[in-house]
mmCIF file of C-alpha atoms in Angstrom:
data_model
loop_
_atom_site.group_PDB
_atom_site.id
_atom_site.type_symbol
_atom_site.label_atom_id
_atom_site.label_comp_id
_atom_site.label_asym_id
_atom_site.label_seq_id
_atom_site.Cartn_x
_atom_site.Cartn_y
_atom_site.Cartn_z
ATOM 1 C CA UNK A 21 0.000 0.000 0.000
ATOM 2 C CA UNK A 22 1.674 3.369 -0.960
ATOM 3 C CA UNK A 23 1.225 6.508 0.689
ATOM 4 C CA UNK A 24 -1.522 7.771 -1.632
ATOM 5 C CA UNK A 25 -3.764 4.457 -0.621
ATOM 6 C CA UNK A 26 -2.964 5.122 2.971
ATOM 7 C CA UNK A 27 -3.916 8.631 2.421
ATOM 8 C CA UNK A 28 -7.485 8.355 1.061
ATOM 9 C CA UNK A 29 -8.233 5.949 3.324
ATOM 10 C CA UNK A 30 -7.814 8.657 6.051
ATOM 11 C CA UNK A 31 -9.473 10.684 4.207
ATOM 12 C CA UNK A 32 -12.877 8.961 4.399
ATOM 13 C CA UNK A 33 -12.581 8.209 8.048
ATOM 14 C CA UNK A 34 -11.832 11.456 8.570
ATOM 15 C CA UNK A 35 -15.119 12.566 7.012
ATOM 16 C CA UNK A 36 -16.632 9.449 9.168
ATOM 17 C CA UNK A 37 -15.893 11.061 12.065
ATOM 18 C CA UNK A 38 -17.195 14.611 11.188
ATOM 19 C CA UNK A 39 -20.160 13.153 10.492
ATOM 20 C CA UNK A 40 -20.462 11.381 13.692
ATOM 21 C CA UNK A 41 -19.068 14.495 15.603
ATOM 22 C CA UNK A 42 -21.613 16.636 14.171
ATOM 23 C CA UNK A 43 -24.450 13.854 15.319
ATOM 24 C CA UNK A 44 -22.666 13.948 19.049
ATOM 25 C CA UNK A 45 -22.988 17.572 19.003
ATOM 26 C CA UNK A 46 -26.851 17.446 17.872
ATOM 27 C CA UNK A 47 -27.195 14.865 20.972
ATOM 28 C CA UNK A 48 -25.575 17.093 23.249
ATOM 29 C CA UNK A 49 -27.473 20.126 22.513
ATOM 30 C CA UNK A 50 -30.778 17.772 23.270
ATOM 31 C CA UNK A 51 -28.885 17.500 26.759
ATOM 32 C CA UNK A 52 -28.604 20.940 26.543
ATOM 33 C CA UNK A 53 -32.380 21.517 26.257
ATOM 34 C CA UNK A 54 -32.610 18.953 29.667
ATOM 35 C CA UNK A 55 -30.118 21.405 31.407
ATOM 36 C CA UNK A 56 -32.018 24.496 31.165
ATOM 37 C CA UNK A 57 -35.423 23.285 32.151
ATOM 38 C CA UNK A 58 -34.092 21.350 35.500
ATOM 39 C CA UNK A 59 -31.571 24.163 35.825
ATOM 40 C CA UNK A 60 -28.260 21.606 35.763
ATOM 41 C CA UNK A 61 -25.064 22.965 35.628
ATOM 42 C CA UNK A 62 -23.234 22.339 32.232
ATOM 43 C CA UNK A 63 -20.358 20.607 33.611
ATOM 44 C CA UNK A 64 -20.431 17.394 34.740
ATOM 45 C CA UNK A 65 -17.203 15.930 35.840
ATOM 46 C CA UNK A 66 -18.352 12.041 36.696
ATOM 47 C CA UNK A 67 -20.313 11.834 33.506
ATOM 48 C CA UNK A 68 -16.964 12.626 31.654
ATOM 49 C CA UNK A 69 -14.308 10.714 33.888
ATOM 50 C CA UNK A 70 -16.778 7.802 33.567
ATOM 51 C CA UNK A 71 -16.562 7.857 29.537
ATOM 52 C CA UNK A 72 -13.019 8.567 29.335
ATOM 53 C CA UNK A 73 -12.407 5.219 31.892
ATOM 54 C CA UNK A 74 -14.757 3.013 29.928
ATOM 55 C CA UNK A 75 -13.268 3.995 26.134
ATOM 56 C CA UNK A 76 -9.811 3.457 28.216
ATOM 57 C CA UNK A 77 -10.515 0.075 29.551
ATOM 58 C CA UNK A 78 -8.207 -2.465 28.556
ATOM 59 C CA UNK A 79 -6.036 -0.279 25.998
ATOM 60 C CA UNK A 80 -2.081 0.315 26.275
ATOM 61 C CA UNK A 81 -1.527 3.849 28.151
ATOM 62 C CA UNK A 82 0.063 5.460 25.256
ATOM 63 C CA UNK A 83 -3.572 5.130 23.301
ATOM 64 C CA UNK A 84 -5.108 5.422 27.041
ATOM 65 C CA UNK A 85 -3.604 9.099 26.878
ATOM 66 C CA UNK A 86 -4.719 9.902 23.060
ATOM 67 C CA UNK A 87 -8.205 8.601 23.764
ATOM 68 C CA UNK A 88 -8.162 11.434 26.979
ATOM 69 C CA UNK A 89 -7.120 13.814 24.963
ATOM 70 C CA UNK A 90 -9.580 13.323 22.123
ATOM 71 C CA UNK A 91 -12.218 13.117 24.331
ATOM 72 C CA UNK A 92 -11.363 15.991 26.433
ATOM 73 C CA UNK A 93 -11.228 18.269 23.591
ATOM 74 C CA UNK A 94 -14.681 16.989 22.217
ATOM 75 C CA UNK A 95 -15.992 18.037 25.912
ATOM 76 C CA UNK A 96 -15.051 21.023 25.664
ATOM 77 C CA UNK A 97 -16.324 21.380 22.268
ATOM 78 C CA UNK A 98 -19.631 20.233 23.586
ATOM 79 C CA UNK A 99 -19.723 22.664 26.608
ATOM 80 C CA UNK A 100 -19.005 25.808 24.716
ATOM 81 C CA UNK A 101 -22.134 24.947 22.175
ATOM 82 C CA UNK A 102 -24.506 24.067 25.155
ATOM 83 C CA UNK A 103 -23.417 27.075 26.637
ATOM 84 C CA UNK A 104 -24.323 28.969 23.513
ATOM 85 C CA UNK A 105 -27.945 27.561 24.057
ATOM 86 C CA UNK A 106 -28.268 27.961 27.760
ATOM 87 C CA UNK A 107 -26.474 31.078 28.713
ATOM 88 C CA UNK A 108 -27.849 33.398 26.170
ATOM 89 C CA UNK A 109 -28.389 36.635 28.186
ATOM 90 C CA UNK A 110 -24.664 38.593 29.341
ATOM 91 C CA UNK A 111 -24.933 41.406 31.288
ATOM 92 C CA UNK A 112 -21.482 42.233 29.928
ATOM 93 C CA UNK A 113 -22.680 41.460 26.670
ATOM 94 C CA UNK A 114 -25.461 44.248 26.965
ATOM 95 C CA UNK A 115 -23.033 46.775 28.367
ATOM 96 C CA UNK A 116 -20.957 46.266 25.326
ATOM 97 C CA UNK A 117 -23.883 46.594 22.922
ATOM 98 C CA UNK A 118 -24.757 50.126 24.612
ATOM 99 C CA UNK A 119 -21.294 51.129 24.634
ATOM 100 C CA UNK A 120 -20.976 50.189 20.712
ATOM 101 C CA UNK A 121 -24.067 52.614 20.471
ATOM 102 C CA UNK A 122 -23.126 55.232 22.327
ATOM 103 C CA UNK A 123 -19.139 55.758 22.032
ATOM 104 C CA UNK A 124 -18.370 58.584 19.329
ATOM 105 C CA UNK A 125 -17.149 57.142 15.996
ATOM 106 C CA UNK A 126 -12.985 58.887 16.395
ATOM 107 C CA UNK A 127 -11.354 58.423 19.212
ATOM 108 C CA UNK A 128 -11.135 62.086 20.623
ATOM 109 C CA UNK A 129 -8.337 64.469 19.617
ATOM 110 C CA UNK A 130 -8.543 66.694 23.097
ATOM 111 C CA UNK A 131 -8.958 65.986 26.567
ATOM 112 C CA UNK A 132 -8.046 66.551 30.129
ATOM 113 C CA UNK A 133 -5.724 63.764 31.050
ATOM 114 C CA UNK A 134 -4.333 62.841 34.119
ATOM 115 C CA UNK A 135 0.005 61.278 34.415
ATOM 116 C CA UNK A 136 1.564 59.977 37.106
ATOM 117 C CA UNK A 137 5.111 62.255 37.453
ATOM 118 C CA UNK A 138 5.706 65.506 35.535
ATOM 119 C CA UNK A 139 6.817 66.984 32.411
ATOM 120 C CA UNK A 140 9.173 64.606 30.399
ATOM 121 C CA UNK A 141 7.622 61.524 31.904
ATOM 122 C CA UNK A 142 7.523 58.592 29.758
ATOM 123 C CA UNK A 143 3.192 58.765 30.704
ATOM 124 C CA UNK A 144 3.570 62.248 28.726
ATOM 125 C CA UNK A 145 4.865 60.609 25.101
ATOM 126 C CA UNK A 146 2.221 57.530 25.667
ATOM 127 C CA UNK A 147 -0.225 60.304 26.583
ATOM 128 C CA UNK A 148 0.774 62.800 23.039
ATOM 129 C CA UNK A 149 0.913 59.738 20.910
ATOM 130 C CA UNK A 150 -2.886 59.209 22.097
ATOM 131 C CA UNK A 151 -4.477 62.687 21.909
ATOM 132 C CA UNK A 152 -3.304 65.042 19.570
ATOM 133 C CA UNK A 153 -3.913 67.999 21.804
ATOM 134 C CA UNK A 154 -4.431 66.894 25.513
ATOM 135 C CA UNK A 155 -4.720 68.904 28.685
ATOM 136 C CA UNK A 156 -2.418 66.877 30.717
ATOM 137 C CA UNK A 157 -2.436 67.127 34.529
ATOM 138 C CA UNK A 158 0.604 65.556 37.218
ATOM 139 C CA UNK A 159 0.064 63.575 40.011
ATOM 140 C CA UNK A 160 2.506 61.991 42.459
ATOM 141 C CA UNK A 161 0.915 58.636 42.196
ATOM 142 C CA UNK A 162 -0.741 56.025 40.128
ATOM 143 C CA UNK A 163 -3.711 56.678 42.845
ATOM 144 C CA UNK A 164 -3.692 59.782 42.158
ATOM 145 C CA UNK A 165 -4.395 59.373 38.576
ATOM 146 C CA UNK A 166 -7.215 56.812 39.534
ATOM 147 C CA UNK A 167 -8.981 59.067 41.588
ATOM 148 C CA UNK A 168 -8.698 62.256 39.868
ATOM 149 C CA UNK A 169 -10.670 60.183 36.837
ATOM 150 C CA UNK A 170 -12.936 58.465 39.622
ATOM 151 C CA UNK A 171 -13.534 62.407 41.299
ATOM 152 C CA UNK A 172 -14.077 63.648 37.606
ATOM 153 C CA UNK A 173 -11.079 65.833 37.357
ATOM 154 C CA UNK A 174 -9.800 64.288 34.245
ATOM 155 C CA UNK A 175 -11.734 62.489 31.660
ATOM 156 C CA UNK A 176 -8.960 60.175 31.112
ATOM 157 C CA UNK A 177 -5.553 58.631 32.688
ATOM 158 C CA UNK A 178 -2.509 57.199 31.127
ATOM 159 C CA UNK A 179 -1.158 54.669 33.101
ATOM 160 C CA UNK A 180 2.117 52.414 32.384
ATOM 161 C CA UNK A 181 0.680 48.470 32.268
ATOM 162 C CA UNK A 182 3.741 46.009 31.249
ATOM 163 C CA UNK A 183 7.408 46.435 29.841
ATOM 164 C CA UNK A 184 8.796 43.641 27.474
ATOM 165 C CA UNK A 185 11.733 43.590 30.366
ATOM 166 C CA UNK A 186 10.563 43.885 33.496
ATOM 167 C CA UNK A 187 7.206 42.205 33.178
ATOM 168 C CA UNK A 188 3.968 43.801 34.866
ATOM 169 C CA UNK A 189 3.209 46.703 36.452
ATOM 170 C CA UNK A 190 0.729 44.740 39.380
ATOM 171 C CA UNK A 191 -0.275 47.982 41.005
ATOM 172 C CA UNK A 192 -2.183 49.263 38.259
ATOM 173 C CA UNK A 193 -3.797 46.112 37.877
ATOM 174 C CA UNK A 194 -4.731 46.301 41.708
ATOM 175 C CA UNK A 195 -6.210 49.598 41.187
ATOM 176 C CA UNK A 196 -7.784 48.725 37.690
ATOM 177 C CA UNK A 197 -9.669 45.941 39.904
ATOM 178 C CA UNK A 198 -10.350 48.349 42.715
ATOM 179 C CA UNK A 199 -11.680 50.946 40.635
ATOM 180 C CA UNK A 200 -13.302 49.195 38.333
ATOM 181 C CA UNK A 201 -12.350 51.258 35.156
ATOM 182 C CA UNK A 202 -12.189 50.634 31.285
ATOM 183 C CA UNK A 203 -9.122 50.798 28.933
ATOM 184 C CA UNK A 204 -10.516 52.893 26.019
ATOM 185 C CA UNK A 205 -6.602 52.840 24.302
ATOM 186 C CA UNK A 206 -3.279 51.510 24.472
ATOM 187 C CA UNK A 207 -0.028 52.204 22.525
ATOM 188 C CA UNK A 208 3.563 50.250 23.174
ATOM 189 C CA UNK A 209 6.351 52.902 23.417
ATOM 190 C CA UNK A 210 9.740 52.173 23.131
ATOM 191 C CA UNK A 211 11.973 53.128 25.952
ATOM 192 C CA UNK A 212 15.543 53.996 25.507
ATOM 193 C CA UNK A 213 17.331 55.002 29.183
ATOM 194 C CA UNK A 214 20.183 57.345 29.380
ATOM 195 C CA UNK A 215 22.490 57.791 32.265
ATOM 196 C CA UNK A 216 22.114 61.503 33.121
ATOM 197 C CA UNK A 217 23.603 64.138 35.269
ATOM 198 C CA UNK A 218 24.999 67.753 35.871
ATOM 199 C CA UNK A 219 27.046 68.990 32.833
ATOM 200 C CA UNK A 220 31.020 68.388 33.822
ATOM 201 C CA UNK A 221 29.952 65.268 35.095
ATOM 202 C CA UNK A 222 32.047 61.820 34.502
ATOM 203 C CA UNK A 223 30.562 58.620 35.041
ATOM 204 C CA UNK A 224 33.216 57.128 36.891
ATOM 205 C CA UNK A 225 32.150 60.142 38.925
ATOM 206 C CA UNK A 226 28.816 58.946 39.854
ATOM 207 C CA UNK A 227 27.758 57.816 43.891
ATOM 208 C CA UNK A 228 24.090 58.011 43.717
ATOM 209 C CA UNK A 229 21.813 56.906 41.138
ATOM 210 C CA UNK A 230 17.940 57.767 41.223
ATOM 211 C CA UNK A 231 15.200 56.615 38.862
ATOM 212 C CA UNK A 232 12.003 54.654 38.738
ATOM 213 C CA UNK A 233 11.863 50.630 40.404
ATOM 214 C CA UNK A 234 10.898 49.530 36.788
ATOM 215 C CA UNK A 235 14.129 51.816 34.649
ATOM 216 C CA UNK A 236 16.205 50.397 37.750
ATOM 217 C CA UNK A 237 15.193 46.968 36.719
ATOM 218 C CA UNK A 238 15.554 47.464 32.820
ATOM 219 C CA UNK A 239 19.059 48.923 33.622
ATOM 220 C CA UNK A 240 20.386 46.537 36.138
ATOM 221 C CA UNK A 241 22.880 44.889 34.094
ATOM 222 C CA UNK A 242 24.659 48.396 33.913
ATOM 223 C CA UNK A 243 24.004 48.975 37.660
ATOM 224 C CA UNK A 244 25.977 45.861 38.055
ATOM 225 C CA UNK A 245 29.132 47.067 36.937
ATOM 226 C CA UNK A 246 28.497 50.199 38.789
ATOM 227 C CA UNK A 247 29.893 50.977 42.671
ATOM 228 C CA UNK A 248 26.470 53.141 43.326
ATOM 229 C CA UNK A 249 23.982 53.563 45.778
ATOM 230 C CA UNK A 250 20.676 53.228 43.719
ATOM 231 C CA UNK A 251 17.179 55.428 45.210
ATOM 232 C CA UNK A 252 13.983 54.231 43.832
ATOM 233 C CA UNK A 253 11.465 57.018 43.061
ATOM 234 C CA UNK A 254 8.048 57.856 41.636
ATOM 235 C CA UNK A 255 9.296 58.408 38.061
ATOM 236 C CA UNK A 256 11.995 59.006 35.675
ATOM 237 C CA UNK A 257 11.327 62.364 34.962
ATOM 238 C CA UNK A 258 11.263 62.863 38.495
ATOM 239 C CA UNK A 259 14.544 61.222 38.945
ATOM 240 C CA UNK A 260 16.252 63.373 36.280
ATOM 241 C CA UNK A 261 14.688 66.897 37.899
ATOM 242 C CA UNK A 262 15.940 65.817 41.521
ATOM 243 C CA UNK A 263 19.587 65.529 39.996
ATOM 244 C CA UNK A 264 19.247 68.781 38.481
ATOM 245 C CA UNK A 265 18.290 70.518 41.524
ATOM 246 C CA UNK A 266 20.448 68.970 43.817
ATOM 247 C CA UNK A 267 23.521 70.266 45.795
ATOM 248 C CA UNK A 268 25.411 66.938 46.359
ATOM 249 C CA UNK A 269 27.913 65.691 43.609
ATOM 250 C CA UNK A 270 28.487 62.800 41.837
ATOM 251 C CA UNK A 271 24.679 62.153 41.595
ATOM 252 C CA UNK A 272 22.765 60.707 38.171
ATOM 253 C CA UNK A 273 19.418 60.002 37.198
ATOM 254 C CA UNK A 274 18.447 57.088 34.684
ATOM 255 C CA UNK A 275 15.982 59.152 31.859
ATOM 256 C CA UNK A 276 14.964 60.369 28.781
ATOM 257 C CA UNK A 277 16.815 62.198 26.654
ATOM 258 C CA UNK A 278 14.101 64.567 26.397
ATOM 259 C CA UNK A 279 14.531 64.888 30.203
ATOM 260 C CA UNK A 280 18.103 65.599 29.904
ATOM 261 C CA UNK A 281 17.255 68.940 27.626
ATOM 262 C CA UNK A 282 13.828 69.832 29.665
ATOM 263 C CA UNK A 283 16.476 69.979 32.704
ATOM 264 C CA UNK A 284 19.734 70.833 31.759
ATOM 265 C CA UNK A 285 21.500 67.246 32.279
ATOM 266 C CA UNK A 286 24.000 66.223 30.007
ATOM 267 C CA UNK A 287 23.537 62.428 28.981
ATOM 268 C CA UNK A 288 26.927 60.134 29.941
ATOM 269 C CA UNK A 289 25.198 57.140 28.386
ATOM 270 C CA UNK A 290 22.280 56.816 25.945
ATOM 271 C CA UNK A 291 20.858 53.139 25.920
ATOM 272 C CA UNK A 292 21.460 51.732 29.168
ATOM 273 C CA UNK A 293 18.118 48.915 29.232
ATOM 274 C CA UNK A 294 19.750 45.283 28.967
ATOM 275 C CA UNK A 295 17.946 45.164 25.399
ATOM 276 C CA UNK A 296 17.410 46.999 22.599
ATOM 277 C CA UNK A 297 13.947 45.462 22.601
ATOM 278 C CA UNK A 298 12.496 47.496 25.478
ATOM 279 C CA UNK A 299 8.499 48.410 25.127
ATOM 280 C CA UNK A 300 6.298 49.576 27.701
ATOM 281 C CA UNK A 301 2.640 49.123 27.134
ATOM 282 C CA UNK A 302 0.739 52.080 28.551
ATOM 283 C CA UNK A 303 -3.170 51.981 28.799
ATOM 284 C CA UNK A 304 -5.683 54.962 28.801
ATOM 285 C CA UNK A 305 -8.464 54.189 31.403
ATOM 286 C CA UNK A 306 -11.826 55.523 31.809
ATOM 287 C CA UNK A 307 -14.711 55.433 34.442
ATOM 288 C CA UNK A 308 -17.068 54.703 31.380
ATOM 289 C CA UNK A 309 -16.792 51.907 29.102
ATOM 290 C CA UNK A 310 -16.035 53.053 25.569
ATOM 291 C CA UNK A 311 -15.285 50.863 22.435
ATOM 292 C CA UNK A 312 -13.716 52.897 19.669
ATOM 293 C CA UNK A 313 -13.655 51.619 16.295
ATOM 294 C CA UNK A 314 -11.172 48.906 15.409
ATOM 295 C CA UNK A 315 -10.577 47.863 18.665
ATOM 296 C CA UNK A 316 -9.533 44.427 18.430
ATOM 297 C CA UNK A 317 -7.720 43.497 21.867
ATOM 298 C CA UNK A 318 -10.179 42.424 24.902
ATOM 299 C CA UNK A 319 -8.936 42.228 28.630
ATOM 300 C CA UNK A 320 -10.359 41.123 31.276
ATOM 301 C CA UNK A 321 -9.482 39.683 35.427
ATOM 302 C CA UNK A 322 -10.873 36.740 36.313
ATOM 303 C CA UNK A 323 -11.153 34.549 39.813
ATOM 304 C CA UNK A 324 -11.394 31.172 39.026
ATOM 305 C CA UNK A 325 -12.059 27.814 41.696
ATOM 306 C CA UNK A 326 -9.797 26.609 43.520
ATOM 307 C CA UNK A 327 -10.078 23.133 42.170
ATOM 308 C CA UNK A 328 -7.704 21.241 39.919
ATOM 309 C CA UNK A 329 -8.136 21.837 36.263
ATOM 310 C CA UNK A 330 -10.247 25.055 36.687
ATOM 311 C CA UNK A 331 -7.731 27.167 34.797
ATOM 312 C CA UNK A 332 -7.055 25.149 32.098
ATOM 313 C CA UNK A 333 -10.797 24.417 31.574
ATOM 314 C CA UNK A 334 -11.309 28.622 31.329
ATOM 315 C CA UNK A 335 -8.322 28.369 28.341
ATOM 316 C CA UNK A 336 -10.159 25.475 27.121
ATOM 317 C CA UNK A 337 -13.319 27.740 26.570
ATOM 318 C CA UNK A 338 -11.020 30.176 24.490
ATOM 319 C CA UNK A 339 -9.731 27.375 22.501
ATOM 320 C CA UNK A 340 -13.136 26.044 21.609
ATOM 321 C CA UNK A 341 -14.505 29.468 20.190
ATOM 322 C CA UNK A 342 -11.386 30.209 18.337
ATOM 323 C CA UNK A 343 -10.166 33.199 20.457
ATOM 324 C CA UNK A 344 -6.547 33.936 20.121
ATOM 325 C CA UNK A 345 -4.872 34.233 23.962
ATOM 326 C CA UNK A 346 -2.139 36.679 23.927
ATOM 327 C CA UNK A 347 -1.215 37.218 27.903
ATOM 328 C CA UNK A 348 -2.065 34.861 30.873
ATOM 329 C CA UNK A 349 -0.630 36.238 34.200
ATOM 330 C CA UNK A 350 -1.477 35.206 37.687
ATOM 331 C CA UNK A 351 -1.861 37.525 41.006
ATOM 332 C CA UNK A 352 -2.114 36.411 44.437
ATOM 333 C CA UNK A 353 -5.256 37.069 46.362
ATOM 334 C CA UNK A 354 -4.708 38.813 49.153
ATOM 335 C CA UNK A 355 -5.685 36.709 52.446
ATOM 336 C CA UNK A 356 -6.676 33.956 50.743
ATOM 337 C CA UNK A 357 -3.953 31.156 50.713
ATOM 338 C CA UNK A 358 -2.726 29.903 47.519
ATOM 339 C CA UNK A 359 -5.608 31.813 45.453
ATOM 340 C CA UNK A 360 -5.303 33.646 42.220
ATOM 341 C CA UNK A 361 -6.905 36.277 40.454
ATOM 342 C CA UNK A 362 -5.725 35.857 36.934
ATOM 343 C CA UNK A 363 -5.743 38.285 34.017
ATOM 344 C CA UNK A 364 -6.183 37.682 29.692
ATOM 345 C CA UNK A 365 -5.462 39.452 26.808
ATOM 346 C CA UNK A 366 -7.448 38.159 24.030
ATOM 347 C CA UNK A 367 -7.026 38.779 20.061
ATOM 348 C CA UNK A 368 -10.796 39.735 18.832
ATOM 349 C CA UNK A 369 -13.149 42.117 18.215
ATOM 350 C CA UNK A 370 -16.543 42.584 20.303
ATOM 351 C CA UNK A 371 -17.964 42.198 16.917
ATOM 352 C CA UNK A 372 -17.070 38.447 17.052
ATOM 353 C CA UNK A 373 -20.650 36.600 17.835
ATOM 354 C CA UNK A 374 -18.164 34.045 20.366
ATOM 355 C CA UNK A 375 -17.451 37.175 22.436
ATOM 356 C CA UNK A 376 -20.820 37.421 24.022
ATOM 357 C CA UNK A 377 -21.469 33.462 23.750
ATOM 358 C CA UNK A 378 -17.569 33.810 26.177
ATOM 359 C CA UNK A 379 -18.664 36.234 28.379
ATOM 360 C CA UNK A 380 -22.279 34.443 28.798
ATOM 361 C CA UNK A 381 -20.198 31.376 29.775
ATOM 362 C CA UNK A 382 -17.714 33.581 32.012
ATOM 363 C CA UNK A 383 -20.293 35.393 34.145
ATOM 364 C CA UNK A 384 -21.844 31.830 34.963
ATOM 365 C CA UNK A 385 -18.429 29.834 35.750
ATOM 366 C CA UNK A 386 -15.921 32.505 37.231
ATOM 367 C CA UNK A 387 -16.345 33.177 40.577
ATOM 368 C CA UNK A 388 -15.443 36.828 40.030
ATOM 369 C CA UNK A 389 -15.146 38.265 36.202
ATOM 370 C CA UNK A 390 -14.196 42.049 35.160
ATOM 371 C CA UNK A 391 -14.309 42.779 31.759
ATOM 372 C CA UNK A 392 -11.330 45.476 31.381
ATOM 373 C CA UNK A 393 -12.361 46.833 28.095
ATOM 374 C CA UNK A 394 -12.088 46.354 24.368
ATOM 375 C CA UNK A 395 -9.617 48.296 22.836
ATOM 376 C CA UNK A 396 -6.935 49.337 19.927
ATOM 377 C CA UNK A 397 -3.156 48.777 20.750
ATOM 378 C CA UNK A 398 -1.044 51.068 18.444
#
């Protein structure tokens, strides 16, 4: 038999078994119908383990564990289109439909806007590379911004969410949670450090280096080589002002260039991040959910059971409806042992009927779900 023989043959069983997939799916969306009049839960673990042990009985464990695996997939095939049938009201899925209604068609060009730091901040760029003419307005914190949004003081905030280095930034998620706010936009900015400090200046010079926890991180390989005493504070752009108002010598800031010429710092070192390829993702939030045109990128935080095989039954649900995952991190709950509150980034548009058959399913299987908005990243 030659591979061409061998070849058709899988061919037609392959067609066998859509045909007898498509008749297991018919069957299961008569269970379905079952369900939702005596108000049973979709899942039913001992139905499944006890199919998987019968179709397992007696066969060798490698085709024991391809058996699972086919069959665990076809479950979750099964759940996602009874959920489609059961859970066909989302109060998320409403909120988005109003949103899509009422959100203006162009993403605004003006606006008050509140940054965490001050002029030269990396916020600022993200901030001008969102609006075209924004109002912006400093705070000391990332609180600050948050509650000068929540108070009404600002329409919108600009908040730093992840660098391609140093990972997360988890107190903005903390407050996203708190808060309860929307990302309306995003934008990745690259980020290129420079070692700055007073004109005259040599690096071998330098004692005391200032700058933000994250540019501390993205830098450390240089700090390494360094004998300095490294200060953590609010902000680059604050970093590089302190230097240029202090008294004491041999002091430098890790910056911006721009922040070298809005303070009068020379720059000893342009480049300093560990890699070339260093992007910070900032985020504009807002205290109403808005869905601008060709916003493709969904977020949302999630609390899931503390059971085994909770998580990966939530990917499994992505899987099943086609939905491209992007980010999965994982955030300890706070007084709650060995509990996590875990947050997506997902790859489709609200347009996308499976969106609202998702967040049906989510709002009925996650013990806590927060849809963080729908969004464009530029």
């Amino acid at each position: 038999m030659d591979l061409n023989d061998i070849r058709v043959q899988i061919d037609a069983l392959d067609n066998e078994m859509v045909a007898l997939m498509k008749k297991r799916l018919d069957l299961a969306m008569e269970v379905a119908k079952v369900k939702k009049e005596q108000n049973l839960p979709i899942v039913n673990t001992a139905r499944e383990r006890a199919i998987i042990n019968r179709l397992t009985e007696g066969e060798e464990d490698e085709l024991a564990g391809y058996i699972k695996i086919l069959y665990t997939t076809m479950f979750d095939l099964s759940r996602s289109h009874q959920a489609g049938y059961i859970y066909q009201n989302s109060v998320i899925g409403d909120s988005i439909r109003k949103a899509l209604e009422e959100t203006p068609k162009v993403f605004p060009k003006s606006a008050t806007v509140a940054c965490q730091g001050i002029e030269g901040a990396n916020s600022t760029a993200a901030c001008e590379k969102m609006f075209e003419r924004p109002s912006i307005v400093y705070f000391n914190t990332f609180d600050g911004v948050f509650s000068a949004v929540e108070k009404g003081l600002c329409e919108y905030g600009i908040l730093p969410i992840e660098n391609s280095l140093h990972g997360s930034v988890i107190a903005n998620y903390d407050l996203m949670n708190q808060h309860h706010f929307y990302i309306t936009n995003s934008v990745k900015l690259k980020i290129n450090h420079c070692l700055l400090a007073k004109p005259g200046t040599k690096k071998e010079e330098i004692k005391t280096i200032y700058s933000h926890e994250q540019a501390l991180g993205q830098c450390s390989e240089m700090l390494k080589a360094m004998d300095v005493k490294v200060i953590p504070c609010e902000n680059t752009a604050v970093a590089a002002k302190m230097v240029a108002q202090s008294t004491e010598k041999g002091v430098a800031a890790i910056s911006s260039k721009q922040c070298a010429g809005l303070y009068g710092l020379a720059v000893l070192e342009e480049n300093t991040q560990n890699n070339e390829n260093n992007y910070t993702k900032f985020i504009c939030i807002s205290k109403k959910l808005e869905i601008y045109p060709g916003a493709k990128k969904i977020s949302l935080m999630m609390t899931l059971p503390h059971k085994p095989g909770a998580l990966y039954e939530m990917i499994a649900k992505f899987s099943a409806l086609g939905i491209n995952l992007t980010k999965l991190e994982s955030r300890p709950i706070p007084n709650k042992d060995f509990e996590f509150m875990f947050y997506f980034d997902l790859d489709v548009s609200v347009y996308d009927a499976a969106v609202y058959n998702l967040f049906a399913q989510l709002e009925h299987s996650a013990e806590e779900f927060e849809f963080m908005g729908c969004y464009t990243e530029v």
